[in-house]
Coordinates of C-alpha atoms in Angstrom, one line a residue:
Chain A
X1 CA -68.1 -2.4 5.0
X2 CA -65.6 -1.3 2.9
X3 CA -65.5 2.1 3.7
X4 CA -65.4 1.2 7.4
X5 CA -62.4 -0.8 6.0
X6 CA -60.9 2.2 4.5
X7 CA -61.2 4.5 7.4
X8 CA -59.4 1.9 9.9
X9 CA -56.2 1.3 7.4
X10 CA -56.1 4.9 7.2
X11 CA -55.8 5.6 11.0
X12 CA -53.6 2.6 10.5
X13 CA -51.4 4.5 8.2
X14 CA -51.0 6.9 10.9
X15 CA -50.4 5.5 13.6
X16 CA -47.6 4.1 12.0
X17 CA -46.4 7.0 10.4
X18 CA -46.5 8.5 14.0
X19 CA -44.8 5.6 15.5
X20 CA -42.3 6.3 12.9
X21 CA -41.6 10.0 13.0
X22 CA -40.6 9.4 16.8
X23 CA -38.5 6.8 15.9
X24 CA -36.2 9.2 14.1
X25 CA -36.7 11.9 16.5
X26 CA -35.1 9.0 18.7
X27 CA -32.5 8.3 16.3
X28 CA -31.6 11.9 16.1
X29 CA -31.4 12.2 19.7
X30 CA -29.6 9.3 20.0
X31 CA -26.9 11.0 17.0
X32 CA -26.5 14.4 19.3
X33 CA -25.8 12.5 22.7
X34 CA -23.3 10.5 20.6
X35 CA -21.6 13.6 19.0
X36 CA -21.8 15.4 21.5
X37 CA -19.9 12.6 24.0
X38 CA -17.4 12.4 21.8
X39 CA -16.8 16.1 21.5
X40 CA -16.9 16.5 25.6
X41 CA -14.9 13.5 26.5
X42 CA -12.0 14.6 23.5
X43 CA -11.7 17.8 24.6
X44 CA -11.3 17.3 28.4
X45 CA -8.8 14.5 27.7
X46 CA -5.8 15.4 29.5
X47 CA -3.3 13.3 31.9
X48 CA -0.4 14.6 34.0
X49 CA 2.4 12.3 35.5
X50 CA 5.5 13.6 37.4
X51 CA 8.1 11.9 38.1
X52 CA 11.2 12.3 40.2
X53 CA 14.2 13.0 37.8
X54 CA 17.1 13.7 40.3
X55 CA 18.1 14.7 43.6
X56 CA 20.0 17.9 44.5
X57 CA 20.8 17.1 48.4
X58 CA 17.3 16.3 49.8
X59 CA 15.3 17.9 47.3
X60 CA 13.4 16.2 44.4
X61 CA 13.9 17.5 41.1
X62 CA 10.4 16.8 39.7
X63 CA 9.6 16.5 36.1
X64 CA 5.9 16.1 34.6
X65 CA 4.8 14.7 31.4
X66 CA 1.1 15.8 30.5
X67 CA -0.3 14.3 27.7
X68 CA -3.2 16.7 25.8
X69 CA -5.6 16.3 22.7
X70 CA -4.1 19.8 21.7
X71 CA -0.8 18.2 21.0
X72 CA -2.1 15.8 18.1
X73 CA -3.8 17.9 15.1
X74 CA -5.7 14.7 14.1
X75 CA -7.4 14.6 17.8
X76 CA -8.1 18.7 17.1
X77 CA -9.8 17.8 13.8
X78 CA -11.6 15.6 15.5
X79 CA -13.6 17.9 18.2
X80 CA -13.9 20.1 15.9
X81 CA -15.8 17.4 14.0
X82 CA -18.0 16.0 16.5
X83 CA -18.9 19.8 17.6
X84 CA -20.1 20.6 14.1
X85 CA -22.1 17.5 13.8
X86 CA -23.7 17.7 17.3
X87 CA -24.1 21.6 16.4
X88 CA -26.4 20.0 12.9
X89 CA -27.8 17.4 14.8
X90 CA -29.4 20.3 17.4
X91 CA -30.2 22.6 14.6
X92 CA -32.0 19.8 13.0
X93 CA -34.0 18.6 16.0
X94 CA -34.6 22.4 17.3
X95 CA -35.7 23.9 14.1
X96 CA -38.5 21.3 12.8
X97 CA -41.3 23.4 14.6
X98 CA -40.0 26.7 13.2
X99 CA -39.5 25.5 9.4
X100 CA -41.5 24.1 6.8
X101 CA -41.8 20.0 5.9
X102 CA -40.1 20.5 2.8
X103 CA -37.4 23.0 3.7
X104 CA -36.4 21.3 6.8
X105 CA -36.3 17.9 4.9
X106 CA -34.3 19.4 2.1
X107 CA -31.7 20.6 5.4
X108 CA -31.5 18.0 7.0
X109 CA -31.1 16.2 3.7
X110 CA -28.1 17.9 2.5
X111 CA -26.4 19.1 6.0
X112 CA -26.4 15.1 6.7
X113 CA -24.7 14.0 3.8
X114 CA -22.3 16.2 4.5
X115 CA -22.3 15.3 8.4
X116 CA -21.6 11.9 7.9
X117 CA -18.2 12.5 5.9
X118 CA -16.9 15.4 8.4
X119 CA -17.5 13.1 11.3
X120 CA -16.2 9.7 9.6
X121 CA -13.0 11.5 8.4
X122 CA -12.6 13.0 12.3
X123 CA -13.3 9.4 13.6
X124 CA -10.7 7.9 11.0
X125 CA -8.0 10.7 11.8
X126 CA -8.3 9.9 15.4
X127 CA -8.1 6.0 15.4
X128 CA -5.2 6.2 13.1
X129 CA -3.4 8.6 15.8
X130 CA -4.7 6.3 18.8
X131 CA -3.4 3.1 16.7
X132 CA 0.0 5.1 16.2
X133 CA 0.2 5.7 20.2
X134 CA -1.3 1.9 21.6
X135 CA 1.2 0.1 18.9
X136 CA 3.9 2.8 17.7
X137 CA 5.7 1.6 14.7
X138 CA 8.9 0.1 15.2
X139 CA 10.5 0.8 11.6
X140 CA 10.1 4.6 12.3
X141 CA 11.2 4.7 15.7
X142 CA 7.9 5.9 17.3
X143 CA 7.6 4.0 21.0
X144 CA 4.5 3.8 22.3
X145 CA 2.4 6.6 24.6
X146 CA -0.4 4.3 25.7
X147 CA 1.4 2.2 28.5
X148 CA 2.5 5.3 30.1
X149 CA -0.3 7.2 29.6
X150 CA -3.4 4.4 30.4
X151 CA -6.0 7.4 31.2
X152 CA -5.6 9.6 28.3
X153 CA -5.7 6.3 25.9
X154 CA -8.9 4.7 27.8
X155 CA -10.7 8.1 27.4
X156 CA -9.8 8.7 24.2
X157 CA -10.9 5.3 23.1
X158 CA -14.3 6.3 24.8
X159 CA -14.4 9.0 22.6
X160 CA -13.6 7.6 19.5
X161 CA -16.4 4.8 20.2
X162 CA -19.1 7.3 20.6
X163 CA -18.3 9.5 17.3
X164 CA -18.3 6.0 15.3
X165 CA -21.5 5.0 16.8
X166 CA -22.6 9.1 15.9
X167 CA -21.2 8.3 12.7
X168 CA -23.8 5.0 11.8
X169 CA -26.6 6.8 13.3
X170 CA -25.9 9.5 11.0
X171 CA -25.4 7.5 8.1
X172 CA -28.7 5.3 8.7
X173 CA -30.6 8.9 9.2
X174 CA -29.3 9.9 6.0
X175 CA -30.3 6.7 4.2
X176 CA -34.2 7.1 5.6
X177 CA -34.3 10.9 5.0
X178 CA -33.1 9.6 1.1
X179 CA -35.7 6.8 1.2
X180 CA -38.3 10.0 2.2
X181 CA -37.2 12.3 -0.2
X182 CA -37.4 9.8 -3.6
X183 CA -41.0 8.3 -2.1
X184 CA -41.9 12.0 -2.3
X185 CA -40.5 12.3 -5.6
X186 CA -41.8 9.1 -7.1
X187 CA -45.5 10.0 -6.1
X188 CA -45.2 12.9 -7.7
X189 CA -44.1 11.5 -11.0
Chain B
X1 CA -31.3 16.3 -21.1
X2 CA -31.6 14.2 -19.3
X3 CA -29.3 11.8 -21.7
X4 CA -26.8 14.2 -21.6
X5 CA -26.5 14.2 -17.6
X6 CA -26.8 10.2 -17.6
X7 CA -23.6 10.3 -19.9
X8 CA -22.1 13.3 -18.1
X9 CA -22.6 10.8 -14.7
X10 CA -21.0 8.1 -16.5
X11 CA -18.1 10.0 -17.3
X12 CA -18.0 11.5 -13.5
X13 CA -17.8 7.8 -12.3
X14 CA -15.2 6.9 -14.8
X15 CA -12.8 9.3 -13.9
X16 CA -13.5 8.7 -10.2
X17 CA -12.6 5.2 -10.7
X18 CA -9.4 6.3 -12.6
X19 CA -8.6 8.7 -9.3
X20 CA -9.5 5.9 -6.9
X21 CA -7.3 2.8 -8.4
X22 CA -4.2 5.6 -9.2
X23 CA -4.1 6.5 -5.6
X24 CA -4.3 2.6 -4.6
X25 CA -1.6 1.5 -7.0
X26 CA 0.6 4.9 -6.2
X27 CA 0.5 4.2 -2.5
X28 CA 1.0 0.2 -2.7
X29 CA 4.2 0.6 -5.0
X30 CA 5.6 3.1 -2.3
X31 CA 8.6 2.0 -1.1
X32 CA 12.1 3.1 -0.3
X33 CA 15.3 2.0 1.8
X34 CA 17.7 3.8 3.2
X35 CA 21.0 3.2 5.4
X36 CA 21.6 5.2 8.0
X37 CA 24.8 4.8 10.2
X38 CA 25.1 1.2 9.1
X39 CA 20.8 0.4 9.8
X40 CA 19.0 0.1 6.8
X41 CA 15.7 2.0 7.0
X42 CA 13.0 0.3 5.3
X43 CA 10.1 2.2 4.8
X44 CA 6.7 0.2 2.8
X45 CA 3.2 0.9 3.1
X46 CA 2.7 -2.2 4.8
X47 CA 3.6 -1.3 7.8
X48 CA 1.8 1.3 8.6
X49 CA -1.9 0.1 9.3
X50 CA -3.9 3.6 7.7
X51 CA -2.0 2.9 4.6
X52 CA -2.8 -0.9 4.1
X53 CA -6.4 0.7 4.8
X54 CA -5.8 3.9 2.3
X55 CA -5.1 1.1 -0.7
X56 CA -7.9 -0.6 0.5
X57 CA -10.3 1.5 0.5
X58 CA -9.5 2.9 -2.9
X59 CA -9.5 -0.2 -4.3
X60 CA -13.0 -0.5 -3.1
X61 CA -14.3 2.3 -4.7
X62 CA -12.7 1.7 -8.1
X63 CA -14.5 -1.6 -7.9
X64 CA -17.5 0.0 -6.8
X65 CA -17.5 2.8 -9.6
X66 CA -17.2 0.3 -12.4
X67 CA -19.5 -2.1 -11.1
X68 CA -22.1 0.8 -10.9
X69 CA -21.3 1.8 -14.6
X70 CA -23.4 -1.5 -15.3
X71 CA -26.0 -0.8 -14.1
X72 CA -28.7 1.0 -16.4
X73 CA -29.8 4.1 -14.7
X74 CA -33.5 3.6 -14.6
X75 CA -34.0 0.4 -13.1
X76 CA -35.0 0.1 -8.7
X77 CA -31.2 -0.4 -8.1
X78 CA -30.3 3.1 -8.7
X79 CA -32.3 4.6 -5.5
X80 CA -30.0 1.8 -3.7
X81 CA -26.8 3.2 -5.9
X82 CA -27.5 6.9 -4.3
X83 CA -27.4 5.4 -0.6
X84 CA -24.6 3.5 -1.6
X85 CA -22.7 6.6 -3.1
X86 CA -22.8 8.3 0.1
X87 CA -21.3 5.2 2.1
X88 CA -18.5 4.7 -0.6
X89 CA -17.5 8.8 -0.1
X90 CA -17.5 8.5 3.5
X91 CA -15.3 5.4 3.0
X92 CA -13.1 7.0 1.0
X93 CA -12.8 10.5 3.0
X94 CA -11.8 8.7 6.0
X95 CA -9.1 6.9 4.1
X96 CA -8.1 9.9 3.2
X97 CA -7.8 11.3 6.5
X98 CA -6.6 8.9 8.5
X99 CA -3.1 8.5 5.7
X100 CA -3.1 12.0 6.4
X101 CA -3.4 11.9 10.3
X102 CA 0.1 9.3 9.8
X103 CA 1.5 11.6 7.1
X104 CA 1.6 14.4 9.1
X105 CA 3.1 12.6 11.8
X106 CA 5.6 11.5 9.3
X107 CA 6.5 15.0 8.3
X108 CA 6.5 17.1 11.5
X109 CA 7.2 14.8 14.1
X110 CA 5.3 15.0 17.5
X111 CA 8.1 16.3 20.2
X112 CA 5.0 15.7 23.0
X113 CA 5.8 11.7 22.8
X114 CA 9.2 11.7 21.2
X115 CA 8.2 10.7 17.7
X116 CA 11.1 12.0 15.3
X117 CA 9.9 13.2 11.5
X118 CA 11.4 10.8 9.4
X119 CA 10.5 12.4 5.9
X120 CA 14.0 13.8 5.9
X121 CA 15.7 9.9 5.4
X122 CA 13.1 8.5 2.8
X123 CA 11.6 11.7 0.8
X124 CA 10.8 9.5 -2.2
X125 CA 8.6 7.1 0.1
X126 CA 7.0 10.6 1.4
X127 CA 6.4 12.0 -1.8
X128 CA 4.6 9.0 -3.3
X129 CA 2.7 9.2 -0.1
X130 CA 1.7 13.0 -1.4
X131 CA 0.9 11.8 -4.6
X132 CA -1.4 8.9 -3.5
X133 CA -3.2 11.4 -1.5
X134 CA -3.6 14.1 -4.3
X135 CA -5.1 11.0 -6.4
X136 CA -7.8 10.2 -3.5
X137 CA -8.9 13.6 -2.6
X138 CA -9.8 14.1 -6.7
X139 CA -11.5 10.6 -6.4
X140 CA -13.1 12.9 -3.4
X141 CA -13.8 15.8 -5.1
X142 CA -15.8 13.8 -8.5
X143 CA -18.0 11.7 -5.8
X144 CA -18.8 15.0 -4.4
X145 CA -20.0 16.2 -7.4
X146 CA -21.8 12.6 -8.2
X147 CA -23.7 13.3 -5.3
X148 CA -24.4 16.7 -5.7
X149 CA -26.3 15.4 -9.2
X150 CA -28.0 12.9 -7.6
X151 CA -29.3 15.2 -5.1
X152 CA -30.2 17.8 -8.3
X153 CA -32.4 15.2 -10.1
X154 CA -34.1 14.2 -6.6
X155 CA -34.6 17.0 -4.7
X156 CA -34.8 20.0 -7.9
X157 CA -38.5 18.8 -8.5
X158 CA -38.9 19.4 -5.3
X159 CA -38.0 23.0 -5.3
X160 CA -40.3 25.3 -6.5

């Protein structure tokens, strides 16, 4: 009886442990489309207007405004940021097969703590310079962008949403793969 | 040994929250006003949004680096202190960056949407600004190395 006991806690055990381990596999899914949104929708941010300035007879002097992440250094840092992270967030996923537990657990491990800074400080960068172009700041004389250029704000607010939501996931993957790594330790003791 | 890391750890966090509440109090005692053709150009951390978070979040890691100097290294709550550590330097590297983001801004202007540099009018306002930000990025640098120790005692019996 009790052994029959045994053996059904320990397919118990598992289960759950399977259950689990695709659970993160989610997670880190979920992290990569995140990052990797973020990434896409940044770097193909871009908005043209034209207006007429003046005419010379009949002809319309037209002058265009585009508006481009490559102008902002903090929107730069930014892409650059997501595409690392979704670059360690494939790495991480694609290389489980090829590595062993503890090596890959180590990676993943240290490349997330890491992660979770690179993309926070990207994500923090960027919503400082969106908050600068929706408000402006009246004592230094900065008007502005966002009610001229409505596109290029809306899809850079997109993008910022996604990298903070890449950025939790991260940080919660972090926190289990931490959990992992001190159970493995403690058992040893 | 392991004594001597616990007090080298203790020391780390001390100077981190020395770091982290210099760079607070530099930043929030920023302020200068000049006059320029007859308008007077007030410049204080307060208005700028990443700075009010900058002093913030500094201040949130001093309190959280003292507050963690209680507790005594061997009870349950220091597994939680590691996960916390991590949260507490991404807190702080994002204040870090996003004063910079504004900073930068500041300094160089941005001729795409007609923002004008304004560190020329107020350079002691920018170079406290500078100075707040060298403070942080130490406070930086120590939890760096915090967490590099943390990850040394956890994952070194784990290497063979």
């Amino acid at each position: 009886m009790a052994i029959e006991n045994g053996n059904e806690t320990k397919v118990g055990y598992r289960h759950k442990a399977r259950v689990l381990g695709l659970l993160l596999v989610l997670l880190r899914l979920a992290a990569l489309l995140a990052t990797v949104t973020a990434t896409i929708v940044m770097a193909l941010n871009k908005q043209t207007k034209s207006i007429t300035a003046a005419f010379v007879g009949t002809n319309p002097i037209i002058q265009t405004f585009t508006a481009k992440f490559q102008q902002t250094p903090a929107f730069v840092y930014f892409v650059i940021a997501n595409a690392v992270a979704s670059l360690y967030n494939l790495l991480v996923l694609l290389l489980r097969p090829f590595m062993k537990r503890k090596a890959h657990e180590i990676f993943e491990h240290l490349g997330g703590m890491v992660m979770v800074s690179v993309v926070a400080s990207g994500a923090a960068a960027a919503a400082a310079m969106a908050e600068l172009g929706k408000n402006g700041n009246l004592h230094a004389r900065w008007n502005p962008i966002c009610n001229r250029f409505d596109a290029f704000c809306c899809r850079g607010g997109v993008a910022l949403i996604a990298s903070f939501i890449g950025a939790s996931l991260l940080m919660i993957l972090n926190t289990v793969s931490t959990i992992t790594l001190y159970k493995n330790v403690a058992s040893q003791d | 040994m392991a004594k001597a890391s616990r007090a080298c750890v203790f020391l780390l966090r001390l100077l981190a929250a020395a770091a982290t509440v210099s760079a607070a109090v530099v930043m929030a005692t920023s302020h200068e006003s000049t006059t320029l053709f007859g308008l007077t150009l007030e410049a204080k951390f307060q208005y700028t949004p990443s700075f009010k978070f900058f002093v913030i979040a500094n201040a949130i890691g001093c309190g959280y680096s003292l507050l963690v100097l209680l507790i005594p290294p061997t009870s349950s709550l220091s597994r939680f202190v590691v996960m916390l550590d991590v949260i507490i330097a991404m807190l702080l590297t994002a204040a870090i960056s996003a004063a910079g983001a504004i900073s930068e801004v500041g300094k160089k202007g941005n001729s795409h949407s007609g923002w004008l540099p304004i560190c020329g009018q107020i350079p002691k306002f920018c170079d406290h600004v500078k100075g707040a930000m060298i403070c942080a990025f130490c406070g930086v640098v120590i939890y760096l190395v915090i967490l590099l120790h943390s990850i040394h005692t956890v994952i070194g019996p784990l290497l063979p």
